[in-house]
Short mmCIF file of C-alpha atoms in Angstrom, two decimals:
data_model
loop_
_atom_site.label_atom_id
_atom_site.label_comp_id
_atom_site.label_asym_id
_atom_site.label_seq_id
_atom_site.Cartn_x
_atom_site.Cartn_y
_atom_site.Cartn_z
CA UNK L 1 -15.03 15.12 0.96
CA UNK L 2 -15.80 12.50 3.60
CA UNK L 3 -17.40 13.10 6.91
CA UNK L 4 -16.00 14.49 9.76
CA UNK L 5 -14.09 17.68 8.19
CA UNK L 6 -16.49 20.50 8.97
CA UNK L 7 -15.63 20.63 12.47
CA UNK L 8 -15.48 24.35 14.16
CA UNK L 9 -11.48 24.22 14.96
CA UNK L 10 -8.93 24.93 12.58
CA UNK L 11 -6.51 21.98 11.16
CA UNK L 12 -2.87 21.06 10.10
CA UNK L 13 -3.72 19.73 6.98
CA UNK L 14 -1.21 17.26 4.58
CA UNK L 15 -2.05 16.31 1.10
CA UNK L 16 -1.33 13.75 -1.28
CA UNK L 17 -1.96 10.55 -2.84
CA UNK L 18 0.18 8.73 -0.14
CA UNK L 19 0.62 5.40 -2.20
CA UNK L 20 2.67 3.28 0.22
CA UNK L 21 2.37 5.64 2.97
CA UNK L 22 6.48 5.13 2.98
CA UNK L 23 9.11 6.76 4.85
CA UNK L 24 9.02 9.31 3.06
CA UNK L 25 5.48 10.30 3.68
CA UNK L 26 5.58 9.02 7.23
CA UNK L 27 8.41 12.15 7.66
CA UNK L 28 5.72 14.62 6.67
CA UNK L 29 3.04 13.19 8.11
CA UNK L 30 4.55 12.78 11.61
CA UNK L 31 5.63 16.53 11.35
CA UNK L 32 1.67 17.48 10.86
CA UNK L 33 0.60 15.15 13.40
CA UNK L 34 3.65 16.85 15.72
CA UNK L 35 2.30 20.12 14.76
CA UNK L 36 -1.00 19.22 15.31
CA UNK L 37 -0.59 18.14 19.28
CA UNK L 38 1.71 21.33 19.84
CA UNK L 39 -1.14 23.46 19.01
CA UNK L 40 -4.08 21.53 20.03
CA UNK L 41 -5.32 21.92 16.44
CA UNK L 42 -6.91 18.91 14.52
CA UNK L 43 -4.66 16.69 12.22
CA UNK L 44 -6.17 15.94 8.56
CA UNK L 45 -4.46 13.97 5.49
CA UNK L 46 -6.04 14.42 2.49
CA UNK L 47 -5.65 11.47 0.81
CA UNK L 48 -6.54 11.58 -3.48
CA UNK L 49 -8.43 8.18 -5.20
CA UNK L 50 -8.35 7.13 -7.71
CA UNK L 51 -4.36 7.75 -8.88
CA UNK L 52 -3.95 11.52 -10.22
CA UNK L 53 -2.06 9.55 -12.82
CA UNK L 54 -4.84 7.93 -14.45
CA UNK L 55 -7.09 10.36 -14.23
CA UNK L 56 -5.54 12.80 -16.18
CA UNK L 57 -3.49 10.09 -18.07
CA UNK L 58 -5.77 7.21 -18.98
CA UNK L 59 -4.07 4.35 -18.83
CA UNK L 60 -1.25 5.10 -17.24
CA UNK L 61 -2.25 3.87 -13.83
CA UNK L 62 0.80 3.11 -11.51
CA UNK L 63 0.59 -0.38 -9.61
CA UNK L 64 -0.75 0.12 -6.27
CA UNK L 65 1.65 -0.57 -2.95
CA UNK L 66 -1.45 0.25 -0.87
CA UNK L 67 -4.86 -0.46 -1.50
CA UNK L 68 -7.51 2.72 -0.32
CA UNK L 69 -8.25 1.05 3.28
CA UNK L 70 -4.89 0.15 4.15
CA UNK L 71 -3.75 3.46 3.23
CA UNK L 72 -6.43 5.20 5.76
CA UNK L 73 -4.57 2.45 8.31
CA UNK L 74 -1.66 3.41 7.60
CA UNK L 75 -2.10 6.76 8.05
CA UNK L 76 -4.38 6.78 11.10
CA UNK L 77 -1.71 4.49 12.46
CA UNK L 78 0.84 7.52 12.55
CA UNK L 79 -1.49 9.66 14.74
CA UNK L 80 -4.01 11.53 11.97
CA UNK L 81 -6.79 12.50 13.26
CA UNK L 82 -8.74 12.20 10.11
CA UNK L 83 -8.36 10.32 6.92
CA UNK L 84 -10.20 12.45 3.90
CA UNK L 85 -10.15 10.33 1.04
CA UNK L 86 -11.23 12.71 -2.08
CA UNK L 87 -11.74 11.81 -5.15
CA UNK L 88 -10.04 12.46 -8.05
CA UNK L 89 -11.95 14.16 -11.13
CA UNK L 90 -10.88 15.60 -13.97
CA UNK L 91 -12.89 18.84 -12.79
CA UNK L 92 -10.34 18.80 -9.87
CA UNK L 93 -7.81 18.00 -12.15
CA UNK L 94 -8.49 21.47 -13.92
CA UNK L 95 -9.27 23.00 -10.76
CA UNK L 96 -6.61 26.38 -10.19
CA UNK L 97 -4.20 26.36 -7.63
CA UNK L 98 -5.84 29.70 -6.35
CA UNK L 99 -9.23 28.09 -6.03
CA UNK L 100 -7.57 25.07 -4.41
CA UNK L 101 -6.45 26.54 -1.61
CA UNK L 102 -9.66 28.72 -0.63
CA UNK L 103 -12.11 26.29 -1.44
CA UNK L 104 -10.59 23.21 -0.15
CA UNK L 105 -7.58 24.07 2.26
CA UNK L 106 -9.18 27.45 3.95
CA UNK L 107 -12.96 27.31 3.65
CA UNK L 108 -13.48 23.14 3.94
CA UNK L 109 -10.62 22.41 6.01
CA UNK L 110 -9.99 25.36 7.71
CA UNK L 111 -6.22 25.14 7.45
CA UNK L 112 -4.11 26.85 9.95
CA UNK L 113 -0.79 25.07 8.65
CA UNK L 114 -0.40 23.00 5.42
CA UNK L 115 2.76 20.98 5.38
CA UNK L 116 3.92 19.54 2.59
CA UNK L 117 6.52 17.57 1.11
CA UNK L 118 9.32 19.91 -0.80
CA UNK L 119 7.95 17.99 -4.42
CA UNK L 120 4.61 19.23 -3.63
CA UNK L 121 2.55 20.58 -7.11
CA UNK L 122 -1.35 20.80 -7.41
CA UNK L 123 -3.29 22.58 -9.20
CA UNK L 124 -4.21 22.71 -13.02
CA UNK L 125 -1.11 21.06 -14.93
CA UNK L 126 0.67 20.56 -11.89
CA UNK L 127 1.06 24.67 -12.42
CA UNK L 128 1.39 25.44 -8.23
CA UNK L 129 4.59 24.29 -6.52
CA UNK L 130 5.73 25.11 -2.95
CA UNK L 131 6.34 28.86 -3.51
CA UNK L 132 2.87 29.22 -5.07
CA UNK L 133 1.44 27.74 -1.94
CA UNK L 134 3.51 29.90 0.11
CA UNK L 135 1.64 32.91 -1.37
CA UNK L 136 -1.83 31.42 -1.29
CA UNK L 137 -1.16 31.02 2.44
CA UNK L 138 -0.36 34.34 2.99
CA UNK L 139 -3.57 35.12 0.94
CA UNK L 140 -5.56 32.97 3.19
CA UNK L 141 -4.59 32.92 6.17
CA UNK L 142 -2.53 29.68 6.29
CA UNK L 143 1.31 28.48 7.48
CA UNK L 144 3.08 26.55 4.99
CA UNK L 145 5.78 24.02 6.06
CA UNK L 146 7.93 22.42 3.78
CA UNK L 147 9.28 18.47 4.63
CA UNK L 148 12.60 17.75 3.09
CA UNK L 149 12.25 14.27 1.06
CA UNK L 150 14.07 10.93 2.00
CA UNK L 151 17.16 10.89 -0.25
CA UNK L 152 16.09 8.14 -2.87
CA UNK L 153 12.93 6.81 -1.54
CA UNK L 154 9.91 7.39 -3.24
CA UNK L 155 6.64 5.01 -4.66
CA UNK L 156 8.44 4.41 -8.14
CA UNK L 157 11.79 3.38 -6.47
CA UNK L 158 9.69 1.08 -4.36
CA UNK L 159 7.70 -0.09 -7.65
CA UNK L 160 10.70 -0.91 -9.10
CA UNK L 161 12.47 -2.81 -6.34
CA UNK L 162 9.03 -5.02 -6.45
CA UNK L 163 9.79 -5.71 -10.11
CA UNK L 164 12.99 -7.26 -9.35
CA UNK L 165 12.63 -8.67 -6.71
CA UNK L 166 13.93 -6.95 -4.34
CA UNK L 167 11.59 -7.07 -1.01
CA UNK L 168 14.20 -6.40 1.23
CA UNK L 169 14.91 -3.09 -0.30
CA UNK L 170 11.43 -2.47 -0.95
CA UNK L 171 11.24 -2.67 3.19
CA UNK L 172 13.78 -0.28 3.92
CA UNK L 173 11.97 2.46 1.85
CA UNK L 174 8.57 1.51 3.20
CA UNK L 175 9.79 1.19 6.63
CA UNK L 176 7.66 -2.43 7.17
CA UNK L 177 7.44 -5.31 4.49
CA UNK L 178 5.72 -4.70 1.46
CA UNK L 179 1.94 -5.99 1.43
CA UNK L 180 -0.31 -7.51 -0.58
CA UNK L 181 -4.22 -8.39 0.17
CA UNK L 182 -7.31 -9.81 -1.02
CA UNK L 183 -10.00 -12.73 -0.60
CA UNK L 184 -8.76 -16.32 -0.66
CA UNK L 185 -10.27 -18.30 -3.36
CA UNK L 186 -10.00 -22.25 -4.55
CA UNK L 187 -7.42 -22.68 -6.97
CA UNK L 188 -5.90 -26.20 -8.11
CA UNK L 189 -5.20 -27.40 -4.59
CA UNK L 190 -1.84 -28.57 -6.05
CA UNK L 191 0.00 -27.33 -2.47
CA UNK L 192 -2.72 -29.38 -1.06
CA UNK L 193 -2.04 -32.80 -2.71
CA UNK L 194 1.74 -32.01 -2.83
CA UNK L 195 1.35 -31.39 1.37
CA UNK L 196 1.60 -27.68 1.69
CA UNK L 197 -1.89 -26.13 1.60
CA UNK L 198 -1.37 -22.73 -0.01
CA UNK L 199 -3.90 -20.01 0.38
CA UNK L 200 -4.59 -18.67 -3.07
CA UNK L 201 -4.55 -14.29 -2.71
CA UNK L 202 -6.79 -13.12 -5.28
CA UNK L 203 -5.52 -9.64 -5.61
CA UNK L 204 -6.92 -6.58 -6.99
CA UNK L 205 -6.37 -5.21 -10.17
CA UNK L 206 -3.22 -2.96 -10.31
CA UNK L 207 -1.57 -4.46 -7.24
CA UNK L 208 2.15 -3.82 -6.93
CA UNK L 209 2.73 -7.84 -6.89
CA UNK L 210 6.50 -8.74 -6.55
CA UNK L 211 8.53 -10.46 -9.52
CA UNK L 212 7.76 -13.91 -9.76
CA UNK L 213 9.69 -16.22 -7.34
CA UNK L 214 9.38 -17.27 -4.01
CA UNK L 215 9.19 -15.62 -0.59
CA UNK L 216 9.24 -15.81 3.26
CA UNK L 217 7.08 -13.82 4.57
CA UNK L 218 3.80 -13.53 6.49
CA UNK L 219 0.20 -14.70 6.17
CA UNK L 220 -2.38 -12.99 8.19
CA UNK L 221 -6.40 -13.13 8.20
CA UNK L 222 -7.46 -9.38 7.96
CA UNK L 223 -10.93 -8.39 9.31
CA UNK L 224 -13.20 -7.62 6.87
CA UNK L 225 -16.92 -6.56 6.98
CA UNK L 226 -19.29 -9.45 5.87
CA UNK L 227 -16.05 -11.91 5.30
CA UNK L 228 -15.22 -15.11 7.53
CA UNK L 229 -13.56 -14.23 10.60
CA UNK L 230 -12.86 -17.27 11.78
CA UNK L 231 -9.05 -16.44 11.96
CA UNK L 232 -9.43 -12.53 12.56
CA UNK L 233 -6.26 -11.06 13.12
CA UNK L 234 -4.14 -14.31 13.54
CA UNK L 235 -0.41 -13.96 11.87
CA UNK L 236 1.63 -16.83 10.45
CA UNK L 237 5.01 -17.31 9.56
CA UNK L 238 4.80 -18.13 5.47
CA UNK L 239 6.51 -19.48 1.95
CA UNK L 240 5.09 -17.34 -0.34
CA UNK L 241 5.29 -17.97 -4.19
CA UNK L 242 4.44 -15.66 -6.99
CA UNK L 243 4.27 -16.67 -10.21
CA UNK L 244 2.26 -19.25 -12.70
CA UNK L 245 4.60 -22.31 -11.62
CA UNK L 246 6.01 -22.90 -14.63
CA UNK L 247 5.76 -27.16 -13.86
CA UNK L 248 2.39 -27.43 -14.29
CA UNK L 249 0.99 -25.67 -17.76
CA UNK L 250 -1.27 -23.02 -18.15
CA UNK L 251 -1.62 -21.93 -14.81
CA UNK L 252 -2.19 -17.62 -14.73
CA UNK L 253 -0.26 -15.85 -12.35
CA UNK L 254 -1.13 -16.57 -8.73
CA UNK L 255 -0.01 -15.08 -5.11
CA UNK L 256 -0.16 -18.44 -2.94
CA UNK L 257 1.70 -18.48 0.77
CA UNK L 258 2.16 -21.94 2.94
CA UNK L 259 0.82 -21.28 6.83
CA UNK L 260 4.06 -23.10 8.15
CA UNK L 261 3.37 -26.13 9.66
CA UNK L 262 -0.71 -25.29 9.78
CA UNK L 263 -2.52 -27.81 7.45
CA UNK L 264 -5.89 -27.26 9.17
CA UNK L 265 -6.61 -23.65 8.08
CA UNK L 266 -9.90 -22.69 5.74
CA UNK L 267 -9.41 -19.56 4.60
CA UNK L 268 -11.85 -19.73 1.82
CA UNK L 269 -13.20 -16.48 1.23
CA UNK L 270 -11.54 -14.77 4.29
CA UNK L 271 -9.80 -11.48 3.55
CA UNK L 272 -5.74 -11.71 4.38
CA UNK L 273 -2.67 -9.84 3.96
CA UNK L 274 0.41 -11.46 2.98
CA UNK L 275 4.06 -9.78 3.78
CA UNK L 276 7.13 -10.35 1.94
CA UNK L 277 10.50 -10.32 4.15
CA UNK L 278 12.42 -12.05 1.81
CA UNK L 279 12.78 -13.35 -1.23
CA UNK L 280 14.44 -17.19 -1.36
CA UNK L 281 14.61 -17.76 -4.89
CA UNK L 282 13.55 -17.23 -8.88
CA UNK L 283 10.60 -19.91 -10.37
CA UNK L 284 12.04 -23.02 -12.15
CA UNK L 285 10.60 -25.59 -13.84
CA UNK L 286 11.34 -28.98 -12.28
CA UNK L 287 11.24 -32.21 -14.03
CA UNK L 288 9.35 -34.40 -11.62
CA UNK L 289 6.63 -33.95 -8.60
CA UNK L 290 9.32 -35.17 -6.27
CA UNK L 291 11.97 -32.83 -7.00
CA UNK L 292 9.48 -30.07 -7.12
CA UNK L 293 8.63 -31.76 -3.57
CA UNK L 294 12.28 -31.97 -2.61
CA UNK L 295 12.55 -28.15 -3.16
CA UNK L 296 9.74 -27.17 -1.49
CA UNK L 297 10.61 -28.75 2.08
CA UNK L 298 13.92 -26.71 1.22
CA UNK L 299 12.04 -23.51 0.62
CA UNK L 300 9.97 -24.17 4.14
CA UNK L 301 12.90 -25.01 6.17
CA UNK L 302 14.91 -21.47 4.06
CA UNK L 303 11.75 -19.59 5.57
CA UNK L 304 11.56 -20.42 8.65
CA UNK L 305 15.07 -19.93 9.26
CA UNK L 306 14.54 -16.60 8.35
CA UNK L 307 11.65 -15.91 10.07
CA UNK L 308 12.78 -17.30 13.32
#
């Protein structure tokens, strides 16, 4: 458990692994955090890392919408008053859903409510559900509110808009365009001798990367601890491509966006966040560096028409 969660007053307390902190979750979080302020009681998500999934399914690790310190943003960004980021073992994973709730929601957290979504399970083989929790609150001394779910929005329908595609519809179940980070590093400088320096995203592993194509979106230089800051928290409209750019050969699969208009940026090693609003078109192979050119102004003058 982190810091911060022993205090003396009880809490509203929300659990999950909140990957995407969508609109979904936002509807049960904001109901805590409402909860919370009516009662003068502290708000605290409980946030699980790594992915349940891959703990107790090796392997089977989902791609990530949200990375663990965007999440806590996220979050803290709809009011919680504390982000508790546990991690997930497979001695939790066995853990009962009786000893759950009094070792973690009554004695740790001190829970005076625990809302929940109405999907909610925990516990050893996903073997305590809603009702179960009911009970266990009775038991020890805890409210239990259920959160109806958004019809149809979830982190696998969002996953699987990103595999087509589809960014716009990924942003209507996230509520905000879907985002990817990480530290810019030198790749071929090909935007750069074609007149359109891209910064080059090197992701983490088992980012939620859209299908390739390209974008209009957003570039921004993210704060970081012990990174350049030269740009810290500057935002710029962007053409984004994804993909390995199937002209030139051998290239692996990159996450490049195009500061419009700015040729004077070094990002080098600076940690950003790039947003996807829309996506302009599918990767083609062109058959000369001047139509690859051509298509390119077209792509810059398609995003910033969008972007305004």
């Amino acid at each position: 458990m982190g810091p911060g969660v022993h205090g003396s007053g009880r809490s509203v307390v929300t659990i999950g692994v909140y990957d995407g902190v969508h609109r979904g979750h936002q509807r049960v979080i904001g109901r805590a955090v409402a909860i919370a302020g009516e009662r003068g009681l502290r708000s605290v998500a409980v946030a699980f890392e790594p992915h349940p999934d891959e703990v107790v399914r090796p392997g089977s690790r989902p791609q990530r919408l949200t990375g663990a310190r965007r999440r806590s943003e996220l979050l803290a960004g709809l009011g919680v008053g504390e982000v508790d980021v546990v991690e997930f073992t497979l001695g939790l994973s066995r853990t009962s859903p009786d000893d759950f709730a009094q070792s973690v929601l009554s004695e740790r957290l001190r829970a005076a409510v625990v809302v929940v979504g109405e999907d909610f399970v925990f516990g050893h083989g996903a073997s305590g559900d809603v009702e179960t929790l009911r009970t266990l609150g009775d038991k020890y001394d805890f409210e239990v509110e259920v959160v109806p779910l958004v019809d149809g929005v979830s982190s696998t329908a969002i996953r699987e808009r990103l595999v087509a595609g589809d960014v716009e519809g990924a942003r209507e179940l996230l509520g905000r365009p879907h985002r990817v980070e990480g530290v810019v590093v030198r790749g071929y400088q090909r935007g750069r001798q074609l007149g359109f320096p891209t910064a080059n995203v090197e992701t983490p592993q088992h980012t939620a990367i859209p299908a390739d194509g390209v974008y209009a979106g957003w570039l921004e230089c993210v704060p970081v601890a012990n990174l350049p800051t030269l740009y810290a928290g500057e935002r710029w409209p962007a053409a984004i491509s994804v993909g390995t750019n199937p002209t030139f050969e051998g290239v692996p699969r990159t996450v490049e966006a195009y500061a419009l208009d700015r040729d004077d940026l070094e990002l080098y090693g600076a940690h950003v966040a790039v947003d996807f609003a829309a996506r302009l078109r599918g990767n083609t192979r062109f058959d000369s560096i001047d139509a690859l050119i051509a298509q390119i102004h077209a792509d810059v003058e398609a995003a910033r028409g969008l972007l305004g």
